[in-house]
mmCIF file of N, CA and C in Angstrom:
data_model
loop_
_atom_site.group_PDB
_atom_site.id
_atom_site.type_symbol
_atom_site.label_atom_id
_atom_site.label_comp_id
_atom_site.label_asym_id
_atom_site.label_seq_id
_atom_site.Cartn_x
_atom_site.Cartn_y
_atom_site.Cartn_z
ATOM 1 N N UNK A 1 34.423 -95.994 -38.833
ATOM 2 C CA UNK A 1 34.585 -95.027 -37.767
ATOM 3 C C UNK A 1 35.964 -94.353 -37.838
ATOM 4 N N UNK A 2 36.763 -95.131 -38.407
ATOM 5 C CA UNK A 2 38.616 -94.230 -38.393
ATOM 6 C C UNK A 2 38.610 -93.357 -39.333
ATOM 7 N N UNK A 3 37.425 -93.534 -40.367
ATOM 8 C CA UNK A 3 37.609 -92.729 -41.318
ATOM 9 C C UNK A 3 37.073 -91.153 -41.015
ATOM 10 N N UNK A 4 35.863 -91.546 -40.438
ATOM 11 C CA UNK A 4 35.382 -90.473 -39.929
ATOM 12 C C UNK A 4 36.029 -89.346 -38.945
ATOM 13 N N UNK A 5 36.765 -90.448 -38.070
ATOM 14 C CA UNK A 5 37.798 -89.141 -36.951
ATOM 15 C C UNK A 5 39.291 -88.809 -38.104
ATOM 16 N N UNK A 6 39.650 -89.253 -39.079
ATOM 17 C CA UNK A 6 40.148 -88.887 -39.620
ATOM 18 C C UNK A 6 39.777 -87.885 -40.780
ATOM 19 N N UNK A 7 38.290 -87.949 -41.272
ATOM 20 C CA UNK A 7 37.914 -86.652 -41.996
ATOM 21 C C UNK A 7 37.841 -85.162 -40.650
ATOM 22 N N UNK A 8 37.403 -85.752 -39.436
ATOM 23 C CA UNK A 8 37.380 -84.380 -38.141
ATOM 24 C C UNK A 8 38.799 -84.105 -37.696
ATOM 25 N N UNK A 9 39.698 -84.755 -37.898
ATOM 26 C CA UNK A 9 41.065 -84.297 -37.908
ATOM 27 C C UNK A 9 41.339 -83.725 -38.809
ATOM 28 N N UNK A 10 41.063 -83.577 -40.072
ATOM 29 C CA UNK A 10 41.358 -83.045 -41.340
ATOM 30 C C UNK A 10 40.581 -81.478 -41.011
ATOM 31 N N UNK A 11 39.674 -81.612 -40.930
ATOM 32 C CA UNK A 11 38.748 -80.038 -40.890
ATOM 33 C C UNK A 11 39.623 -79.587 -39.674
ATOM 34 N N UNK A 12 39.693 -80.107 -38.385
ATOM 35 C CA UNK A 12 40.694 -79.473 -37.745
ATOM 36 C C UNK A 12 41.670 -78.839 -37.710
ATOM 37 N N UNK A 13 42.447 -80.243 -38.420
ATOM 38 C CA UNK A 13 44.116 -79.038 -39.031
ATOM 39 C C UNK A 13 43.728 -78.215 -40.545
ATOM 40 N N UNK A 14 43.321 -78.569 -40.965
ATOM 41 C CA UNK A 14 43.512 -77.531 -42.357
ATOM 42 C C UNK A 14 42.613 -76.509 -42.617
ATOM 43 N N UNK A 15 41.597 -76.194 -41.609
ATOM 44 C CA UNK A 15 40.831 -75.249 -41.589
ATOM 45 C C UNK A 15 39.847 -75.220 -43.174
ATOM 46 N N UNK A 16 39.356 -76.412 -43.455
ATOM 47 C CA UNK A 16 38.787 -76.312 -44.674
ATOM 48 C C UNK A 16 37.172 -76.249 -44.738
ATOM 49 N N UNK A 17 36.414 -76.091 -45.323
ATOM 50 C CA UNK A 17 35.639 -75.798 -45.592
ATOM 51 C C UNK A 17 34.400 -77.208 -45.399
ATOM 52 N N UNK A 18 33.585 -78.154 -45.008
ATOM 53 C CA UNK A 18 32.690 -78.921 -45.327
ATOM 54 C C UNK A 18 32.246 -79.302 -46.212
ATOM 55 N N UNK A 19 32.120 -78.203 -47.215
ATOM 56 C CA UNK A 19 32.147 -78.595 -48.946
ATOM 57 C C UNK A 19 33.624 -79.497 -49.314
ATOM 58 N N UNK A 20 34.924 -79.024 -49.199
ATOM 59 C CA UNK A 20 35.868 -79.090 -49.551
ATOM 60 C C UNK A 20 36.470 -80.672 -48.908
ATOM 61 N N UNK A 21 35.949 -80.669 -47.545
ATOM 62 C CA UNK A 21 36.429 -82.049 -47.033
ATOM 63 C C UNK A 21 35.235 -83.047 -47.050
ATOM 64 N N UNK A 22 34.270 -82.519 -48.016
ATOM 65 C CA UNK A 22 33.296 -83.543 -48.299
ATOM 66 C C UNK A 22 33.656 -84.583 -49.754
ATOM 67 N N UNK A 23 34.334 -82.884 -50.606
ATOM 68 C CA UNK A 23 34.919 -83.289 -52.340
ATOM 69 C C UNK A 23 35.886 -83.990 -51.981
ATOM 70 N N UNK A 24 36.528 -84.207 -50.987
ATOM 71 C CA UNK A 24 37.856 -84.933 -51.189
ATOM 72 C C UNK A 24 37.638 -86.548 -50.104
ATOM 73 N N UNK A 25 36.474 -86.773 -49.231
ATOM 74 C CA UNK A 25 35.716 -87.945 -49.246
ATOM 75 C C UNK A 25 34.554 -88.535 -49.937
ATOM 76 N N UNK A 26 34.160 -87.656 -50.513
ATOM 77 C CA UNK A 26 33.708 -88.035 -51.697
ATOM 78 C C UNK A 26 31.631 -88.276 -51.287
ATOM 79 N N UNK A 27 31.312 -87.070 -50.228
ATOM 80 C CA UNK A 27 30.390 -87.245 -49.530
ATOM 81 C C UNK A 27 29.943 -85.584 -50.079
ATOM 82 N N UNK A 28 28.738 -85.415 -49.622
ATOM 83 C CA UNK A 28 27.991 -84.241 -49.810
ATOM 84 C C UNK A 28 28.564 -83.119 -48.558
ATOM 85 N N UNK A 29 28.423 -82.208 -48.875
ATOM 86 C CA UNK A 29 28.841 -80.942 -47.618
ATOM 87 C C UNK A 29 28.224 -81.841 -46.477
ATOM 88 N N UNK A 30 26.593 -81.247 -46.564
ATOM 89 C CA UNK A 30 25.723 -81.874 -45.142
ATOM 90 C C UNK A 30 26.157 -83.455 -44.540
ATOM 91 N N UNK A 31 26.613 -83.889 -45.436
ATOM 92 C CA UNK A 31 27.526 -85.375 -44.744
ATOM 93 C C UNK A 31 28.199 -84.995 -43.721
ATOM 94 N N UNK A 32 29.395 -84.502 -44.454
ATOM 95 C CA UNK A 32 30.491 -83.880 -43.950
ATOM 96 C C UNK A 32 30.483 -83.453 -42.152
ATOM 97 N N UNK A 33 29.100 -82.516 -42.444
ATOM 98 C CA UNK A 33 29.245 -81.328 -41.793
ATOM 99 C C UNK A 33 28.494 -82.385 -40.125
ATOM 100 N N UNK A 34 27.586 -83.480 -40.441
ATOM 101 C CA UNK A 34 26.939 -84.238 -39.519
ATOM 102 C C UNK A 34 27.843 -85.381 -39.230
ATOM 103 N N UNK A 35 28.623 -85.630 -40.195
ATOM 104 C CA UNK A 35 30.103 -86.763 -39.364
ATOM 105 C C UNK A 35 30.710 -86.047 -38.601
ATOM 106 N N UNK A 36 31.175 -85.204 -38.987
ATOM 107 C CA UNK A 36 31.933 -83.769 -37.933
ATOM 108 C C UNK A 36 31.566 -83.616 -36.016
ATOM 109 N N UNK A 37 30.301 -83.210 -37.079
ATOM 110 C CA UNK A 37 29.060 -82.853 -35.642
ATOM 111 C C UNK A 37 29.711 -84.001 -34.421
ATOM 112 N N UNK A 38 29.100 -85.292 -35.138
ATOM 113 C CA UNK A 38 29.031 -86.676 -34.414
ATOM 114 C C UNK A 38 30.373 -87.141 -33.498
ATOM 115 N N UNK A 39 31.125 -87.100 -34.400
ATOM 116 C CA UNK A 39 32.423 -86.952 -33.910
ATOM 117 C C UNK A 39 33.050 -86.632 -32.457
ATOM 118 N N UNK A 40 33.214 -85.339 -33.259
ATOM 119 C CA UNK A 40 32.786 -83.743 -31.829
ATOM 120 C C UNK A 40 32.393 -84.185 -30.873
ATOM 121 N N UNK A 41 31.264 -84.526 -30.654
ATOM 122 C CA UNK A 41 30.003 -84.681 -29.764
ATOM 123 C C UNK A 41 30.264 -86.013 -29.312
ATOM 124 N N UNK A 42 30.907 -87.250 -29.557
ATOM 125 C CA UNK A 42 31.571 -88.290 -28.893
ATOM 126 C C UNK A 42 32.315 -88.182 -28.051
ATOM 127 N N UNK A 43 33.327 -87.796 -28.974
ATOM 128 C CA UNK A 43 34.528 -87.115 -28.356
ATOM 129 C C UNK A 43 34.039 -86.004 -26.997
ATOM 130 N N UNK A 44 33.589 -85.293 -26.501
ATOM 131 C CA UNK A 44 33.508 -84.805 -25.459
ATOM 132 C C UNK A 44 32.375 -85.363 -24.633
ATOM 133 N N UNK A 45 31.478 -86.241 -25.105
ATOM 134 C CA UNK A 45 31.283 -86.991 -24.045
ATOM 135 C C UNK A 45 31.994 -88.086 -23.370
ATOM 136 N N UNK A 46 33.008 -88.169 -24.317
ATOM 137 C CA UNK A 46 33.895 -89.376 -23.648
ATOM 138 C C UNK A 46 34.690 -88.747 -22.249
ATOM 139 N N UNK A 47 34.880 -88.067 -22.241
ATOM 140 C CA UNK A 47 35.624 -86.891 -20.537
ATOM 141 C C UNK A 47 37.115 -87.776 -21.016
ATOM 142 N N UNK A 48 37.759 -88.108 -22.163
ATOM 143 C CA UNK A 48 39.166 -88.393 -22.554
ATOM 144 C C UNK A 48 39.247 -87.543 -23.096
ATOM 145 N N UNK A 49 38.859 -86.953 -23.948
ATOM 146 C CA UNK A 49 39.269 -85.515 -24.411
ATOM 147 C C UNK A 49 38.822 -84.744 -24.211
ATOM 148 N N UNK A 50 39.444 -83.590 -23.696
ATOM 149 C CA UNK A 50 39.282 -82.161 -22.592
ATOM 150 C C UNK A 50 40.342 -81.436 -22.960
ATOM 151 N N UNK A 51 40.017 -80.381 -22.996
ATOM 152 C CA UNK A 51 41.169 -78.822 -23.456
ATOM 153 C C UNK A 51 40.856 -77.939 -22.072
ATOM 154 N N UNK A 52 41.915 -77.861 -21.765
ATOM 155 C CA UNK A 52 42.421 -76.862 -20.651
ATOM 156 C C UNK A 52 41.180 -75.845 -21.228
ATOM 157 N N UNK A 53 41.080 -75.056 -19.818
ATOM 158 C CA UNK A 53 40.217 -73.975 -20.320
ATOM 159 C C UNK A 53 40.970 -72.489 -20.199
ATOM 160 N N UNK A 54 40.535 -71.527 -20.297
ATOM 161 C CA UNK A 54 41.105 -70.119 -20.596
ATOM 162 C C UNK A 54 41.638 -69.614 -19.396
ATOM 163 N N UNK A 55 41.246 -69.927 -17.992
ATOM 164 C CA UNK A 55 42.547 -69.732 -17.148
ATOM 165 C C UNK A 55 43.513 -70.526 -16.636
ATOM 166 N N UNK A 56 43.685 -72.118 -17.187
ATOM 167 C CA UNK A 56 44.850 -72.709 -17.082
ATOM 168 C C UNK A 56 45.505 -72.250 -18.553
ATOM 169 N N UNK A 57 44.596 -71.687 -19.493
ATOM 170 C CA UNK A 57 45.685 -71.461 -20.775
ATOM 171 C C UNK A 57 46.686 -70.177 -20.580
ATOM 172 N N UNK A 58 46.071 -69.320 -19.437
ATOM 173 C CA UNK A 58 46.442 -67.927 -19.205
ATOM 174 C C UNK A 58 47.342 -67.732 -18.610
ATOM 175 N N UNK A 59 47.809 -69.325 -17.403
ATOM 176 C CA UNK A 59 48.549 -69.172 -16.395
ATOM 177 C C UNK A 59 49.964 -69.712 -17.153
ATOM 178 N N UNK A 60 51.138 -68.396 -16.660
ATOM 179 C CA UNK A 60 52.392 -68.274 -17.302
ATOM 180 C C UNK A 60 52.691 -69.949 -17.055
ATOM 181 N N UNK A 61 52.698 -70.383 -15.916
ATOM 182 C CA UNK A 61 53.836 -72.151 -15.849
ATOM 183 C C UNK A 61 52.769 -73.086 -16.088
ATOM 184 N N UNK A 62 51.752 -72.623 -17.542
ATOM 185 C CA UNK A 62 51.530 -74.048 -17.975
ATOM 186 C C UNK A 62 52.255 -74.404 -19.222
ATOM 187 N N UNK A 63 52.081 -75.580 -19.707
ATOM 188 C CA UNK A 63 52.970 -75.851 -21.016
ATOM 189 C C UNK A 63 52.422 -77.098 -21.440
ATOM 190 N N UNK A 64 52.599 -77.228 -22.769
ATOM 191 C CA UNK A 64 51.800 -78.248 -23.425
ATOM 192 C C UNK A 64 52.852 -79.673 -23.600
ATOM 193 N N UNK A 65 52.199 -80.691 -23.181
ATOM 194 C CA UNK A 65 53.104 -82.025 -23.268
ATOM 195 C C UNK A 65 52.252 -82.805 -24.238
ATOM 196 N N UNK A 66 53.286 -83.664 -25.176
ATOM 197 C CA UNK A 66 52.791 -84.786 -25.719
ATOM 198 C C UNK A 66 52.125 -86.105 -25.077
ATOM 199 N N UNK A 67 51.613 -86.409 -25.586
ATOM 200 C CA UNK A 67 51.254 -87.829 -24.893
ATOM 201 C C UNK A 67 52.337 -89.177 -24.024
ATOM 202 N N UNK A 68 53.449 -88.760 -25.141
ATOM 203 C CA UNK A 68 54.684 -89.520 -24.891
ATOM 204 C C UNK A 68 55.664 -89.192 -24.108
ATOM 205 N N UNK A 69 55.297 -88.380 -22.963
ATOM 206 C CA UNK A 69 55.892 -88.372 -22.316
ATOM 207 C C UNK A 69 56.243 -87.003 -21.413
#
């Protein structure tokens, strides 16, 4: 399972392709592309991870904090 949120962190930051972060786990695109999915789809049913939406992103005195503090 760490591997997996760590291949959906990867497509995240590096904007790569499903083919590309499949060649470099060593899985088929459609792997890729359904660990991803799964992921995703955990992850926001869990209600721990949530992204502000487009009018708290809009409003001038918000600002982004780390976890740490």
């Amino acid at each position: 399972m760490e591997d997996q949120l760590l291949m959906t962190l990867e497509y995240w930051r590096e904007y790569r392709t499903y083919f590309h972060i499949g060649q470099t786990w060593g899985v088929n695109e459609s792997t890729a592309y359904r660990i991803i999915r799964k992921i995703e789809d955990t992850l926001v049913k869990s209600r721990d991870f949530t992204l502000p939406g487009k009018k708290k992103l809009a409003s001038s005195n918000y600002s982004v904090r780390s976890g740490s503090g």
